[in-house]
Tab-separated table of C-alpha atoms and ligand atoms in Angstrom:
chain	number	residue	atom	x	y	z
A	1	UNK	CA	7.772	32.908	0.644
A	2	UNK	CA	7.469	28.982	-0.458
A	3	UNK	CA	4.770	27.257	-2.396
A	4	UNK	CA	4.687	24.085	-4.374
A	5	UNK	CA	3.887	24.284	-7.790
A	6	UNK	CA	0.351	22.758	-8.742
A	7	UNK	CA	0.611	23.332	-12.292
A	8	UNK	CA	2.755	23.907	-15.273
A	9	UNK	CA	1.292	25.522	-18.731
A	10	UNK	CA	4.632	26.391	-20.249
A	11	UNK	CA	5.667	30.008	-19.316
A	12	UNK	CA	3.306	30.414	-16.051
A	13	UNK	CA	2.731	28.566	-13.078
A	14	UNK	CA	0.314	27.783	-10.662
A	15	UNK	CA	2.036	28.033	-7.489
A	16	UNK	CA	0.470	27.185	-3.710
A	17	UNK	CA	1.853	28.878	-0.625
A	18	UNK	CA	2.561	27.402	2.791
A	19	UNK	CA	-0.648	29.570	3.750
A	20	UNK	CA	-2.633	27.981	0.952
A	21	UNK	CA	-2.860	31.353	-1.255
A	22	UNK	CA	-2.452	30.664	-4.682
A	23	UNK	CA	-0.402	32.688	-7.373
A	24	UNK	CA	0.332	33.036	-11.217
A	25	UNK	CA	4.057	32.477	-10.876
A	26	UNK	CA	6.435	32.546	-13.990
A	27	UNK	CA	10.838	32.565	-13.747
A	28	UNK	CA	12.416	35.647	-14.894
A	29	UNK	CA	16.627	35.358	-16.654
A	30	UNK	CA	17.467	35.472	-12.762
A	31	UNK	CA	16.662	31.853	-11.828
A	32	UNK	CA	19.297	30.136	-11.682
A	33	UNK	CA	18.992	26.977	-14.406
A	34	UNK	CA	21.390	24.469	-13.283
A	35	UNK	CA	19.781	22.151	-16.271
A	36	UNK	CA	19.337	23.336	-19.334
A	37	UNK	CA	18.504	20.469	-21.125
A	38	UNK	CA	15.037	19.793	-19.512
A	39	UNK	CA	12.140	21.594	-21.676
A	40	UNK	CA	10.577	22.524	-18.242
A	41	UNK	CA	13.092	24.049	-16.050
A	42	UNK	CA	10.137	24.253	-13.245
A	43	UNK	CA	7.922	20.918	-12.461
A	44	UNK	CA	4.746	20.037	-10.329
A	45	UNK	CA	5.594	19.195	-7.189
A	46	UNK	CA	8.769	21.421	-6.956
A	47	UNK	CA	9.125	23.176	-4.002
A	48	UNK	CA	9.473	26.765	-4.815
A	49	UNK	CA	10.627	30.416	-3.604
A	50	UNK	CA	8.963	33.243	-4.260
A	51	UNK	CA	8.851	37.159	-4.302
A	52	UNK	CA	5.991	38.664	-4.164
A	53	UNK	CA	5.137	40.973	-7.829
A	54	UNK	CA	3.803	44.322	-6.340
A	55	UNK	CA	2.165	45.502	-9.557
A	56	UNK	CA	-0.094	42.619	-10.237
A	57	UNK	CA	-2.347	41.055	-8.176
A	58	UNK	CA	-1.745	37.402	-7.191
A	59	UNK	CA	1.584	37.320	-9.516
A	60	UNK	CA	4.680	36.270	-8.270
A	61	UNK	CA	8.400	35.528	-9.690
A	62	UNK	CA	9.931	32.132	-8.908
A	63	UNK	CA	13.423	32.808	-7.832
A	64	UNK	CA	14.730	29.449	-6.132
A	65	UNK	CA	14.127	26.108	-6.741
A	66	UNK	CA	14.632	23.372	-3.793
A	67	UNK	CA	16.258	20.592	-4.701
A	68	UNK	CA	14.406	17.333	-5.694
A	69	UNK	CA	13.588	14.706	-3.530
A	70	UNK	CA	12.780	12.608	-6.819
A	71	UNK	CA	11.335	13.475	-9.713
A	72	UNK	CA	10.136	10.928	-12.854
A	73	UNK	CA	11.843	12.524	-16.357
A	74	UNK	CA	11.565	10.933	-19.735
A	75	UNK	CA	12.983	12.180	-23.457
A	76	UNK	CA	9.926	12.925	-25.517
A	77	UNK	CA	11.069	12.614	-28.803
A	78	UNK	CA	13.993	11.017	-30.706
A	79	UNK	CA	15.352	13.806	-32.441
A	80	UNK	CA	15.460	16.296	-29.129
A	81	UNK	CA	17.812	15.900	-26.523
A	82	UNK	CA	15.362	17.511	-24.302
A	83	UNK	CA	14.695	15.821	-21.315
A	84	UNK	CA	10.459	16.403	-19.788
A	85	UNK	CA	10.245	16.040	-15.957
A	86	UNK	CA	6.774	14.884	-15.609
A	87	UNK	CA	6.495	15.725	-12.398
A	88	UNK	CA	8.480	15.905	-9.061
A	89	UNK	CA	9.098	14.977	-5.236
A	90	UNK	CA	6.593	12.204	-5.387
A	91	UNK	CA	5.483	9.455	-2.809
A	92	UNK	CA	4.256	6.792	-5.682
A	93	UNK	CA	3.179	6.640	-9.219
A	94	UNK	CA	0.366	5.025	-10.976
A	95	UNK	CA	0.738	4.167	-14.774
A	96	UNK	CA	-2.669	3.711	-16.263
A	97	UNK	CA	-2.151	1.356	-18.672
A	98	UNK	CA	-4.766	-0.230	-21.174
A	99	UNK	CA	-4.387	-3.209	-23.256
A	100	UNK	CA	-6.960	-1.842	-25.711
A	101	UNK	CA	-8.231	1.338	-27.382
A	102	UNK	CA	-5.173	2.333	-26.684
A	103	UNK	CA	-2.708	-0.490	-26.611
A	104	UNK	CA	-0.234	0.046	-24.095
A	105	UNK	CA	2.909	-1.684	-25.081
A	106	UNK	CA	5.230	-3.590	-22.196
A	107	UNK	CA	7.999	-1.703	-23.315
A	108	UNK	CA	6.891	1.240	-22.716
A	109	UNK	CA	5.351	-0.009	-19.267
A	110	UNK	CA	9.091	-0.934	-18.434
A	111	UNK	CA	10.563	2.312	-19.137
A	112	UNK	CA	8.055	3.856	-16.627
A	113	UNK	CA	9.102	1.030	-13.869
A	114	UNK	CA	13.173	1.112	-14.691
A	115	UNK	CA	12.347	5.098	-13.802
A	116	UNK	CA	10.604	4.335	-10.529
A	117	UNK	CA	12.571	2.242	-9.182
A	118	UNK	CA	15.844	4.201	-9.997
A	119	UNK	CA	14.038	7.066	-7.963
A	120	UNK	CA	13.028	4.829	-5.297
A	121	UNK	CA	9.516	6.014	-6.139
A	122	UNK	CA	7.042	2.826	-5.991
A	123	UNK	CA	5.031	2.229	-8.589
A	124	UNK	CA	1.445	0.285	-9.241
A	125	UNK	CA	0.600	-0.556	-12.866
A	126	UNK	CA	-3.629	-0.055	-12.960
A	127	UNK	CA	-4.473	-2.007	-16.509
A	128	UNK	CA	-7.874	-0.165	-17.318
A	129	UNK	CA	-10.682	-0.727	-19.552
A	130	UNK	CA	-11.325	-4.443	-18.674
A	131	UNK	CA	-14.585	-4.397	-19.563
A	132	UNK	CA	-13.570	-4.105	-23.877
A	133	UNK	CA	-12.178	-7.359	-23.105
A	134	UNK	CA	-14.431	-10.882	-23.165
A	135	UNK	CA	-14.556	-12.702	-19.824
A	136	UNK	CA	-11.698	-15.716	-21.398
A	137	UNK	CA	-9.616	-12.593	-22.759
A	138	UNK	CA	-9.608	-10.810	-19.249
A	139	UNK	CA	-8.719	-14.022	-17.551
A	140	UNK	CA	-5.890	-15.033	-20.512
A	141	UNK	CA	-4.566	-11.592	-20.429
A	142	UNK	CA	-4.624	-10.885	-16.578
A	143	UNK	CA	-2.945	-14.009	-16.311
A	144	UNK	CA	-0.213	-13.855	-19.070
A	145	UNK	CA	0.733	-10.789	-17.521
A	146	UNK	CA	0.901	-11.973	-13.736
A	147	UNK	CA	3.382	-13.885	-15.068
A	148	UNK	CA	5.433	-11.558	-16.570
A	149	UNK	CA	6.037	-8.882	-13.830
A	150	UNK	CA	5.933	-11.725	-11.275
A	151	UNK	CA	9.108	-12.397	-10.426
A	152	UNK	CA	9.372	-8.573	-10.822
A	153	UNK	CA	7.301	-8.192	-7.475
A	154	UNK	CA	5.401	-4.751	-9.301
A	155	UNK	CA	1.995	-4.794	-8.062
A	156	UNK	CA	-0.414	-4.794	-10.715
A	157	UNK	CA	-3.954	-4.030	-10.645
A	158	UNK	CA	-6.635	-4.535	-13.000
A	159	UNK	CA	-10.025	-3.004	-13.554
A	160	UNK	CA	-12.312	-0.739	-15.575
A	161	UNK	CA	-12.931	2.457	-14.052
A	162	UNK	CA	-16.473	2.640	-16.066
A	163	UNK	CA	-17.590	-0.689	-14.637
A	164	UNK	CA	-16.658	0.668	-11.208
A	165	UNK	CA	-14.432	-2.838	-10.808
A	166	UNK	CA	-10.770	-3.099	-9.057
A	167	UNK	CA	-10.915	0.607	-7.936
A	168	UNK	CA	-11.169	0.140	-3.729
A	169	UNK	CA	-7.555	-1.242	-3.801
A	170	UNK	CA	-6.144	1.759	-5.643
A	171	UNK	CA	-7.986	4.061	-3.699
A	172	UNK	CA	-6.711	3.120	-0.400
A	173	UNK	CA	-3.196	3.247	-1.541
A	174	UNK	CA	-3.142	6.281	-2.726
A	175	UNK	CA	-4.681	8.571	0.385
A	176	UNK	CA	-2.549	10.696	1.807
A	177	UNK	CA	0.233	10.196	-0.548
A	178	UNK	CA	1.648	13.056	-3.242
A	179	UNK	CA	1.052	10.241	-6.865
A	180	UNK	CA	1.011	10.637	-10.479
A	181	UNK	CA	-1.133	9.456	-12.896
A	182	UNK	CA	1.101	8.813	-15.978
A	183	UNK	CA	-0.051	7.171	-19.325
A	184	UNK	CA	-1.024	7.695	-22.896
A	185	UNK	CA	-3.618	9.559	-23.543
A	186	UNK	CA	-7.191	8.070	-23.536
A	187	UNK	CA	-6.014	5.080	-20.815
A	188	UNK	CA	-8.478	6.800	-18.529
A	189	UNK	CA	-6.504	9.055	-16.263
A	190	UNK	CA	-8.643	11.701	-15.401
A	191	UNK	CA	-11.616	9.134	-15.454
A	192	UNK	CA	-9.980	7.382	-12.845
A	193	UNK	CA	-9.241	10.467	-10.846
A	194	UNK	CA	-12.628	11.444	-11.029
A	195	UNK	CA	-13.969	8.098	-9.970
A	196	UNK	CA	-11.457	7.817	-7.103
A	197	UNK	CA	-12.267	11.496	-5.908
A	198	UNK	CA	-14.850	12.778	-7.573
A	199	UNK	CA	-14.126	16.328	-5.905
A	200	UNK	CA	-11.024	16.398	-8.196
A	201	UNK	CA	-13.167	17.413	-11.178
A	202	UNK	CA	-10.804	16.500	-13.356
A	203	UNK	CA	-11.261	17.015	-17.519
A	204	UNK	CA	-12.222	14.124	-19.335
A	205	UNK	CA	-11.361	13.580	-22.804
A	206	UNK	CA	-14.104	12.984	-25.392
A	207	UNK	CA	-13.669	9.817	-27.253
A	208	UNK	CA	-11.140	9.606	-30.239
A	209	UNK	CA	-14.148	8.320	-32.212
A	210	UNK	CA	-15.246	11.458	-32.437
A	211	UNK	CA	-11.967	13.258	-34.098
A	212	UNK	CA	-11.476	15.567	-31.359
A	213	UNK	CA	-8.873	13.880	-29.544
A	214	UNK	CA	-6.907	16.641	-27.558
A	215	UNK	CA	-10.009	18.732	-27.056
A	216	UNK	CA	-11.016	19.588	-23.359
A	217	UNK	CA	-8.358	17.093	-22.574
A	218	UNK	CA	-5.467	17.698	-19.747
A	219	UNK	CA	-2.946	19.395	-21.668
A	220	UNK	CA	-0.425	20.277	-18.601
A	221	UNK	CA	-0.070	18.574	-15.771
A	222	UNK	CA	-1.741	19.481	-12.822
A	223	UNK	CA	-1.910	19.015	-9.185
A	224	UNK	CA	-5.284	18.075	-7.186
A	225	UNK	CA	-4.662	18.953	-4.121
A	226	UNK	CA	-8.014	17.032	-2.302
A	227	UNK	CA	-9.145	17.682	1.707
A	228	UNK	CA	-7.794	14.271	2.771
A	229	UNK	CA	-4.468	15.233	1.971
A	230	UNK	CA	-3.891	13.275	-1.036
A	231	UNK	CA	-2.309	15.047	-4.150
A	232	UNK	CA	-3.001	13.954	-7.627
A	233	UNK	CA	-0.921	14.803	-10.557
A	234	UNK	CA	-3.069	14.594	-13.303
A	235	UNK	CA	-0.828	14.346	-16.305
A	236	UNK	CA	-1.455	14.346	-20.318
A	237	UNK	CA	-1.108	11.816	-22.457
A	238	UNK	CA	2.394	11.009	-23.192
A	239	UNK	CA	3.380	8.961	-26.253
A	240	UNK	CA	6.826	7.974	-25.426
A	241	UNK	CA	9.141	7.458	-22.681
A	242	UNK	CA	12.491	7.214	-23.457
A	243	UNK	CA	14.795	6.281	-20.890
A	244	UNK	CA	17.215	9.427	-19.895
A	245	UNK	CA	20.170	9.980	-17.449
A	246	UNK	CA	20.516	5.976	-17.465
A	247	UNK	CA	24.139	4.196	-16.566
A	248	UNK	CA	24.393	1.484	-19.085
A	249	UNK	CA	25.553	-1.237	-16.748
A	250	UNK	CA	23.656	-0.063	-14.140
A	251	UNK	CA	20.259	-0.738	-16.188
A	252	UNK	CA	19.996	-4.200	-14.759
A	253	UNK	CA	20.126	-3.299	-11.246
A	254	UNK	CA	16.989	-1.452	-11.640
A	255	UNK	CA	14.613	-4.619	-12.735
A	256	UNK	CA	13.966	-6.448	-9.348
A	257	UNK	CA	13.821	-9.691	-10.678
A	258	UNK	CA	17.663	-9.476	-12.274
A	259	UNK	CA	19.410	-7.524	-8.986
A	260	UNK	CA	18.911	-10.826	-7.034
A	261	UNK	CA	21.269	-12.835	-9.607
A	262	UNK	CA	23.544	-9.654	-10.380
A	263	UNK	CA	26.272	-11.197	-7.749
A	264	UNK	CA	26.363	-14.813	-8.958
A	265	UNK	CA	27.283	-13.580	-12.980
A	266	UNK	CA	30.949	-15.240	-13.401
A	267	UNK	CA	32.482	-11.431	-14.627
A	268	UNK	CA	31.388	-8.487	-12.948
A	269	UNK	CA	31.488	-6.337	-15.192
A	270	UNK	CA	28.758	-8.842	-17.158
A	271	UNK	CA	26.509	-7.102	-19.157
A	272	UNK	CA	24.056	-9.920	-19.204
A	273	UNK	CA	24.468	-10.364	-23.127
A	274	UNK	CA	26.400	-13.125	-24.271
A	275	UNK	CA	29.275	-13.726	-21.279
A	276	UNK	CA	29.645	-17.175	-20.135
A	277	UNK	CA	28.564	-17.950	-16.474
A	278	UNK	CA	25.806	-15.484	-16.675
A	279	UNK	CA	23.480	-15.826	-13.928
A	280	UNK	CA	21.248	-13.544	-15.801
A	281	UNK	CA	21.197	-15.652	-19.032
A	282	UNK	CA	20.736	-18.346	-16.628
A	283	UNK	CA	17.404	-17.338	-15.227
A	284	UNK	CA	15.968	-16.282	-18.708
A	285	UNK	CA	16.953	-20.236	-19.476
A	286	UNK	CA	14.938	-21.704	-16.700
A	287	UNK	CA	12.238	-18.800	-16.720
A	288	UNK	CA	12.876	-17.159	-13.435
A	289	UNK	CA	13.471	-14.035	-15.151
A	290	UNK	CA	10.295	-13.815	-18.118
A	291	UNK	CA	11.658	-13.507	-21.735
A	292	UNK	CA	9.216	-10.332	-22.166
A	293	UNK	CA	11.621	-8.625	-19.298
A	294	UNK	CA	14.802	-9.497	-20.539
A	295	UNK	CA	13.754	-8.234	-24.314
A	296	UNK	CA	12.788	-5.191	-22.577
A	297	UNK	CA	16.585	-4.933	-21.056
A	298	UNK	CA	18.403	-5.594	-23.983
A	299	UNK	CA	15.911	-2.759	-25.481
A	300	UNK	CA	16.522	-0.367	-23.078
A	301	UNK	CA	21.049	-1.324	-23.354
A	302	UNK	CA	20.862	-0.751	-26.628
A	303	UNK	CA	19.252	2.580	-26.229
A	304	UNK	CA	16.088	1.489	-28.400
A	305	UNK	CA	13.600	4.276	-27.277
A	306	UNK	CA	9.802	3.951	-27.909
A	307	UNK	CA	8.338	5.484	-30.506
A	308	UNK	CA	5.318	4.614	-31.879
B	1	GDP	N1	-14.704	1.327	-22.074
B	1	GDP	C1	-14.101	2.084	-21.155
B	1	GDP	N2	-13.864	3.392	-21.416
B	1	GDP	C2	-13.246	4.130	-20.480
B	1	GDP	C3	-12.845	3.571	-19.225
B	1	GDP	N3	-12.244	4.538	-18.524
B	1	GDP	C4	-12.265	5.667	-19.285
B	1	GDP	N4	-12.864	5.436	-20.452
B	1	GDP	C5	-13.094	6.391	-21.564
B	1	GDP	O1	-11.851	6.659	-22.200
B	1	GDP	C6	-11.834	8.019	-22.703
B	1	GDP	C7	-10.590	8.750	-22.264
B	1	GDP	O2	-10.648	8.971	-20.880
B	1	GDP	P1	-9.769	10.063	-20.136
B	1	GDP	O3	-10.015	9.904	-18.662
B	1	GDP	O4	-9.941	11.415	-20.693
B	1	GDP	O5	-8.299	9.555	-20.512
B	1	GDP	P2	-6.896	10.260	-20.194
B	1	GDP	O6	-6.456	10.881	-21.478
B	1	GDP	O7	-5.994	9.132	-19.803
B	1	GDP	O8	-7.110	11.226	-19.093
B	1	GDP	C8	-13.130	8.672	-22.195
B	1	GDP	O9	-14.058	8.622	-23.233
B	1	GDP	C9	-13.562	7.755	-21.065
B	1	GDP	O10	-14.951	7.764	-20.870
B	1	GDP	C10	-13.125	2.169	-18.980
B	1	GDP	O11	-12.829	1.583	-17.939
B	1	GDP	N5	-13.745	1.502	-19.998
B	2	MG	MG1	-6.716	13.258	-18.979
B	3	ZN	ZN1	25.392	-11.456	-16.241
């Protein structure tokens, strides 16, 4: 029997089958674990086999997983080598971003791209919570970023899901696609699902003002699957996205804006640093490539995870 997994809470799994029964799923020491260094050896959106648990009622073991079409993993935490797959076999991702209450920092919004687009996996960047800023602010900001991703060709989209504003662009490109919602926690993720679909039902998180940040919010992720055929993977908040499973000198091939100039550096093994007759260094000179993106390289080369 195969299912997709639909949610994740650690040791069990929510797991629907290709006749759209669900089960409580978990692994048992016979599933083969070809990676051991990933905290979740099972993700949403894996495609699953199952065998039916005869004793229970709606309980099943997971004893294959399919392989991955393309999944979106980060490390977590500096001092674990464990590797998080936040979710996998996706058609797109959305990174809710928010430039306030919380900040969302560019490096961090690069580390989420550089793993998109090394999956192949496109990916929109929704800037929520518009409406904290003042009307010159918006217009400064929106602006100061179009200018950064630009040359980058990432679409970005702005809006505030409580003013109802920049939401019927999203929504029509995500139906009928498998996405994730990725971001830190309190951007608005599960407001914006709810908004988008509002037969999602997704849990909202009360306000941090309050002190109860964590409570009734999304703790694992989970996968709305909604009549029109779209699937939503609601995820929580993560803090930090370290890059994993990265090729040093590939790096560069996966921001759009350098891959163009790639062929004209003088040495090709050029790591874009400091060699002469870089055509890299070259576009950061005239500004075809935005300083912003190439600090965000040299970050990510030098292995400078984010950690705030
Ligand atoms: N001011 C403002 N608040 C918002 C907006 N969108 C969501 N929020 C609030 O931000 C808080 C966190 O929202 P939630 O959807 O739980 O964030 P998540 O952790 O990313 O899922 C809630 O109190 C929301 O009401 C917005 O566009 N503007
Ligand atoms: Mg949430
Ligand atoms: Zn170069």
């Amino acid at each position: 029997m195969k299912g997709t997994v639909t949610k994740s809470t650690g040791s069990w799994y929510q797991v629907t089958d290709t006749e759209g029964r669900h089960w409580n799923a978990r692994t048992r020491g016979k599933l083969r674990l070809t990676d051991t260094d990933t905290s979740n050896p099972v993700a949403v959106g894996d495609e699953v086999t199952l065998k039916e648990d005869v004793n229970y009622a709606d309980t099943a073991t997971i004893i294959d997983i399919s392989p991955r079409k393309n999944y979106i993993i980060r490390k977590s935490n500096k001092l674990s080598s464990k590797r998080q797959i936040l979710a996998a076999n996706l058609d797109a991702a959305v990174l809710v971003a928010s430039l306030v209450s919380p900040r969302t920092s560019l490096g961090f919004i690069d580390r989420f791209l550089l793993c998109g687009e090394a999956f192949h996996i496109p990916t929109w960047v929704f800037f929520n919570k518009m409406d904290l800023l003042s009307q010159q602010q918006q217009l400064d900001i929106t602006a100061e970023i179009q200018s950064i991703y630009n040359q980058a060709n990432v679409h970005l989209y702005f809006g505030s899901v409580a003013q109802n504003l920049g939401l019927d662009p999203l929504r029509n490109l995500l139906i009928g696609k498998r996405i994730l919602l990725a971001g830190h926690s309190g951007v608005g993720k599960s407001t914006l699902l709810n908004k988008l679909f509002p037969e999602a039902n997704a849990r909202v998180g009360s306000i941090s003002e309050t002190h109860e940040k964590g409570k009734h919010t999304t703790t694992f992720a989970e996968m709305f699957r909604l009549p029109n055929k779209t699937e939503i993977i609601d995820t929580p908040g993560i803090r930090d996205f370290g890059v994993v499973d990265m090729v040093q000198h590939e790096i560069a091939q996966y921001f759009p804006e350098f891959r163009s100039k790639l062929n004209d550096c003088k040495f090709n093994n050029c790591t874009h640093i400091h060699e002469p007759g870089c055509a890299v260094l070259a576009s950061v000179e005239s500004e075809i490539i935005h300083p912003a993106r190439y600090h965000s390289y040299l970050s990510i080369y030098h292995n400078e995870d984010i950690f705030e």
